[in-house]
Amino acid sequence: AHFGSHGRFIAARLNAEALGAAFDSAISSSLQTKSELTAIGGTSQRIVRDVKRKARDTVGQDIEPNDNWYVYGEKYWQRERLRYDVKEKKWEPMLPLNSDATGVALEVAFFGEGSERLVREFREIGSDRLFTGERLVAKEGRFQMDVEHTDRRDIIKFHNTFCDTQHRAQRLAKVFNSRLKQLPGYDERTTPLISFLECSVYVVEDRNLGTIGLLVEKQLDPSKYKKWNDNQGGVDGRDSFDHLTFGGMGLGAITEIDDEDEDSEEDDDES
């Protein structure tokens, strides 16, 4: 569990129901793995990157860069940080999170893994060569094909989809939260709401890989959060997606909105 792996134990009872459940689990796992390793929109197989990993309970222990970190000083990081403007469909330059940042550092080992991306620690470095500001994480492609192309245009394009999806997810979260607040059982002190972290891309020059773009966002405490879904329809503790209910009342479906509707809603929000 400390390394993010998952498993399922089925008691070896000698009856048809138990054996059926065991075979069903094995088949589902095999199909899921095959689907996960198949390129989206195609049939070619994707190779998962062979990377160094670390336990989640060891995250956040360093206060300064050491041999377990890749350090990019002023020569390799020109304070370049980009944010994706969904309305304009382009990347905009941003200042570093901390005004005194003169470099950035990337942990060698990864501590988190999703269906598409790997996660490791990321920090800005101040003029005193110590970590400065809040804890961050960098998300990178999980598959070998994601890191084979280091052309700057390919790097930025790779992150477009994630940032655009993150923005749309936040829009849906606002609709969900609004409906949730209208339910009789809602209590602002105890009822959790949904939100998504803002992300940006740090561009650095790596001695071996050339120009690379790191998708960075605020780090959640890995000891206090739980990943409830696997991004492929599976939900921890549930066999299928049942209709969501809250206090006996349905929340209803939230449908995706197209770009024009989304832009008009944003204009309404700003006005």
Coordinates of C-alpha atoms in Angstrom, one line a residue:
A1 CA 0.0 0.0 0.0
H2 CA 2.9 2.4 0.7
F3 CA 4.0 2.1 -2.9
G4 CA 0.5 2.4 -4.4
S5 CA 0.0 -1.2 -5.5
H6 CA -3.4 -2.8 -5.3
G7 CA -4.4 -6.4 -4.7
R8 CA -7.5 -8.4 -4.0
F9 CA -7.7 -11.5 -1.8
I10 CA -10.4 -14.1 -2.3
A11 CA -10.8 -16.9 0.3
A12 CA -10.2 -20.4 -1.2
R13 CA -13.6 -21.8 -0.4
L14 CA -14.5 -24.9 -2.4
N15 CA -17.8 -23.8 -3.9
A16 CA -18.9 -22.5 -7.3
E17 CA -19.6 -19.0 -6.0
A18 CA -16.1 -18.5 -4.7
L19 CA -14.4 -20.0 -7.7
G20 CA -16.6 -17.9 -10.0
A21 CA -15.6 -14.8 -8.1
A22 CA -11.9 -15.7 -8.3
F23 CA -12.0 -16.3 -12.1
D24 CA -14.1 -13.2 -12.7
S25 CA -11.6 -11.1 -10.8
A26 CA -8.6 -12.6 -12.7
I27 CA -10.3 -12.0 -16.1
S28 CA -11.3 -8.4 -15.2
S29 CA -7.8 -7.6 -14.0
S30 CA -6.3 -9.0 -17.2
L31 CA -8.7 -7.1 -19.4
Q32 CA -8.1 -3.9 -17.5
T33 CA -4.4 -4.3 -17.8
K34 CA -4.6 -4.9 -21.6
S35 CA -6.9 -1.9 -22.0
E36 CA -4.6 0.2 -20.0
L37 CA -1.5 -0.7 -22.0
T38 CA -3.3 -0.2 -25.4
A39 CA -2.9 3.2 -27.0
I40 CA -6.1 5.3 -26.9
G41 CA -7.7 5.2 -30.3
G42 CA -5.5 2.4 -31.6
T43 CA -4.3 -1.1 -31.1
S44 CA -0.6 -0.6 -30.5
Q45 CA 0.8 -1.6 -27.1
R46 CA 2.2 1.0 -24.7
I47 CA 5.3 0.2 -22.6
V48 CA 5.2 1.5 -19.0
R49 CA 8.4 3.4 -18.0
D50 CA 10.8 1.5 -15.7
V51 CA 11.3 4.1 -12.9
K52 CA 12.6 4.2 -9.3
R53 CA 9.8 4.3 -6.7
K54 CA 9.6 5.3 -3.1
A55 CA 7.1 4.7 -0.3
R56 CA 4.4 7.3 0.3
D57 CA 5.2 7.6 4.0
T58 CA 8.7 8.9 3.1
V59 CA 7.4 11.9 1.1
G60 CA 8.2 15.4 2.4
Q61 CA 11.1 14.6 4.7
D62 CA 13.8 16.6 2.9
I63 CA 14.3 20.4 3.6
E64 CA 17.0 20.9 1.0
P65 CA 18.2 19.2 -2.2
N66 CA 20.5 16.1 -1.8
D67 CA 21.6 13.1 -3.9
N68 CA 18.0 12.0 -4.2
W69 CA 17.0 15.1 -6.2
Y70 CA 17.7 16.5 -9.7
V71 CA 18.6 20.2 -9.3
Y72 CA 18.1 22.7 -12.1
G73 CA 19.8 26.0 -11.3
E74 CA 19.8 29.3 -13.1
K75 CA 21.6 27.8 -16.1
Y76 CA 19.0 25.1 -16.6
W77 CA 15.8 26.9 -15.5
Q78 CA 15.2 30.4 -16.9
R79 CA 12.3 30.9 -14.4
E80 CA 10.0 29.7 -17.1
R81 CA 6.5 28.7 -15.9
L82 CA 3.4 28.5 -18.1
R83 CA -0.3 28.4 -17.6
Y84 CA -2.8 27.2 -20.2
D85 CA -5.5 29.8 -21.0
V86 CA -8.5 27.7 -21.9
K87 CA -10.4 30.7 -23.5
E88 CA -7.6 31.8 -25.7
K89 CA -6.4 28.2 -26.3
K90 CA -2.7 29.2 -25.7
W91 CA 0.0 29.1 -23.0
E92 CA 0.7 32.2 -21.0
P93 CA 3.9 33.0 -19.1
M94 CA 3.7 33.1 -15.3
L95 CA 6.1 34.2 -12.5
P96 CA 7.4 31.5 -10.2
L97 CA 5.3 30.8 -7.1
N98 CA 8.1 32.4 -5.0
S99 CA 9.8 35.6 -6.0
D100 CA 13.1 34.5 -4.6
A101 CA 13.1 31.2 -6.6
T102 CA 16.4 30.8 -8.5
G103 CA 16.1 27.1 -9.4
V104 CA 13.9 24.0 -9.1
A105 CA 14.4 20.5 -7.9
L106 CA 12.8 17.2 -9.0
E107 CA 12.9 14.1 -6.8
V108 CA 14.5 11.1 -8.5
A109 CA 11.9 8.5 -7.2
F110 CA 8.2 8.5 -7.9
F111 CA 5.7 7.9 -5.1
G112 CA 2.4 8.0 -7.0
E113 CA 0.9 6.4 -10.1
G114 CA -2.3 6.9 -12.0
S115 CA -3.6 5.3 -15.2
E116 CA -1.7 7.8 -17.4
R117 CA 0.8 9.6 -15.2
L118 CA 3.5 9.2 -12.6
V119 CA 3.9 11.5 -9.7
R120 CA 7.0 12.7 -7.8
E121 CA 8.0 15.6 -5.5
F122 CA 8.9 19.0 -7.0
R123 CA 10.2 22.1 -5.2
E124 CA 11.3 25.6 -6.0
I125 CA 14.8 26.6 -4.6
G126 CA 15.5 29.9 -3.1
S127 CA 18.7 32.0 -3.3
D128 CA 19.9 30.3 -0.1
R129 CA 19.8 26.9 -2.0
L130 CA 17.1 25.6 0.3
F131 CA 13.5 24.6 -0.7
T132 CA 11.2 27.6 -0.7
G133 CA 7.4 27.8 -0.7
E134 CA 4.8 25.1 -0.5
R135 CA 5.3 21.5 -1.4
L136 CA 4.6 20.6 -5.0
V137 CA 4.4 17.6 -7.2
A138 CA 5.3 17.0 -10.9
K139 CA 3.2 14.7 -13.1
E140 CA 4.8 13.0 -16.0
G141 CA 3.7 10.5 -18.7
R142 CA 3.6 6.9 -17.4
F143 CA 4.5 5.4 -20.8
Q144 CA 7.8 5.3 -22.6
M145 CA 6.2 6.9 -25.7
D146 CA 5.4 10.0 -23.6
V147 CA 9.0 10.9 -23.1
E148 CA 10.5 9.8 -26.4
H149 CA 9.8 13.2 -28.0
T150 CA 11.5 16.2 -26.5
D151 CA 10.7 18.8 -29.2
R152 CA 9.3 21.9 -27.4
R153 CA 6.0 21.9 -29.4
D154 CA 5.4 18.2 -28.5
I155 CA 6.1 18.8 -24.8
I156 CA 3.6 21.7 -24.6
K157 CA 1.0 19.8 -26.7
F158 CA 1.3 16.8 -24.4
H159 CA 0.1 18.9 -21.4
N160 CA -2.7 20.7 -23.3
T161 CA -5.2 17.8 -22.8
F162 CA -4.5 17.5 -19.1
C163 CA -4.9 21.2 -18.4
D164 CA -8.0 21.5 -20.5
T165 CA -9.6 18.5 -18.8
Q166 CA -8.7 19.9 -15.4
H167 CA -10.5 23.1 -16.3
R168 CA -13.6 21.3 -17.5
A169 CA -13.6 19.2 -14.4
Q170 CA -13.5 22.3 -12.2
R171 CA -16.5 23.7 -14.1
L172 CA -18.4 20.4 -13.5
A173 CA -17.4 20.5 -9.8
K174 CA -18.9 24.0 -9.5
V175 CA -22.2 22.7 -10.9
F176 CA -22.1 19.6 -8.6
N177 CA -21.3 21.7 -5.5
S178 CA -24.2 24.1 -6.3
R179 CA -26.7 21.2 -6.5
L180 CA -25.2 19.6 -3.4
K181 CA -25.8 22.8 -1.4
Q182 CA -29.5 22.7 -2.3
L183 CA -30.1 19.3 -0.7
P184 CA -31.8 19.2 2.7
G185 CA -28.9 17.3 4.4
Y186 CA -26.2 19.8 3.4
D187 CA -24.1 21.3 6.2
E188 CA -21.4 23.7 5.2
R189 CA -19.4 22.7 8.3
T190 CA -19.3 19.0 7.6
T191 CA -20.3 18.3 4.0
P192 CA -17.2 18.1 1.7
L193 CA -17.2 19.9 -1.6
I194 CA -15.3 19.0 -4.8
S195 CA -12.5 21.2 -6.2
F196 CA -9.5 20.6 -8.6
L197 CA -6.0 21.9 -8.2
E198 CA -4.6 24.5 -10.5
C199 CA -1.7 23.3 -12.6
S200 CA 1.2 24.9 -14.5
V201 CA 4.2 23.8 -16.6
Y202 CA 7.8 24.4 -15.6
V203 CA 10.2 24.2 -18.6
V204 CA 13.8 23.2 -17.8
E205 CA 16.8 22.1 -19.7
D206 CA 18.0 18.6 -18.8
R207 CA 21.5 17.5 -19.5
N208 CA 20.4 14.1 -20.8
L209 CA 16.8 14.7 -22.1
G210 CA 17.1 18.2 -23.4
T211 CA 14.1 20.5 -23.0
I212 CA 11.4 19.0 -20.8
G213 CA 8.1 20.3 -19.5
L214 CA 7.0 19.3 -16.0
L215 CA 3.3 19.6 -15.1
V216 CA 3.3 20.9 -11.6
E217 CA 0.5 21.4 -9.0
K218 CA 0.2 21.7 -5.2
Q219 CA 1.0 18.5 -3.2
L220 CA -1.7 16.9 -1.1
D221 CA -0.6 15.2 2.0
P222 CA -0.2 11.6 0.8
S223 CA -0.9 10.2 4.3
K224 CA -4.3 11.9 4.4
Y225 CA -5.9 11.5 1.0
K226 CA -7.3 8.4 -0.6
K227 CA -7.6 7.7 -4.3
W228 CA -11.1 6.4 -4.7
N229 CA -11.2 5.6 -8.4
D230 CA -8.7 4.2 -10.9
N231 CA -9.7 6.6 -13.8
Q232 CA -11.1 3.6 -15.7
G233 CA -14.5 3.3 -14.1
G234 CA -13.5 1.3 -11.0
V235 CA -14.4 2.7 -7.6
D236 CA -13.0 1.5 -4.3
G237 CA -15.6 -0.5 -2.5
R238 CA -18.1 -0.6 -5.3
D239 CA -18.5 -3.1 -8.1
S240 CA -20.2 -0.6 -10.5
F241 CA -21.4 2.9 -10.8
D242 CA -24.8 3.1 -9.1
H243 CA -26.9 6.2 -9.3
L244 CA -25.4 8.7 -6.8
T245 CA -27.7 9.6 -3.9
F246 CA -27.3 11.9 -1.0
G247 CA -29.7 11.6 2.0
G248 CA -32.1 9.6 -0.1
M249 CA -32.2 12.1 -2.9
G250 CA -30.6 11.8 -6.3
L251 CA -28.1 14.4 -7.4
G252 CA -29.0 13.9 -11.0
A253 CA -26.7 13.7 -14.0
I254 CA -24.3 16.5 -14.8
T255 CA -23.6 16.6 -18.6
E256 CA -20.6 17.9 -20.3
I257 CA -20.9 21.4 -21.9
D258 CA -19.3 22.5 -25.1
D259 CA -16.8 25.2 -25.5
E260 CA -19.3 27.9 -26.5
D261 CA -21.6 27.3 -23.5
E262 CA -18.6 27.1 -21.2
D263 CA -17.2 30.5 -22.5
S264 CA -20.6 32.1 -22.1
E265 CA -20.9 30.8 -18.5
E266 CA -17.5 32.1 -17.7
D267 CA -18.5 35.5 -19.0
D268 CA -21.6 35.5 -16.8
D269 CA -19.4 34.6 -13.8
E270 CA -17.1 37.4 -14.5
S271 CA -19.9 39.9 -14.9

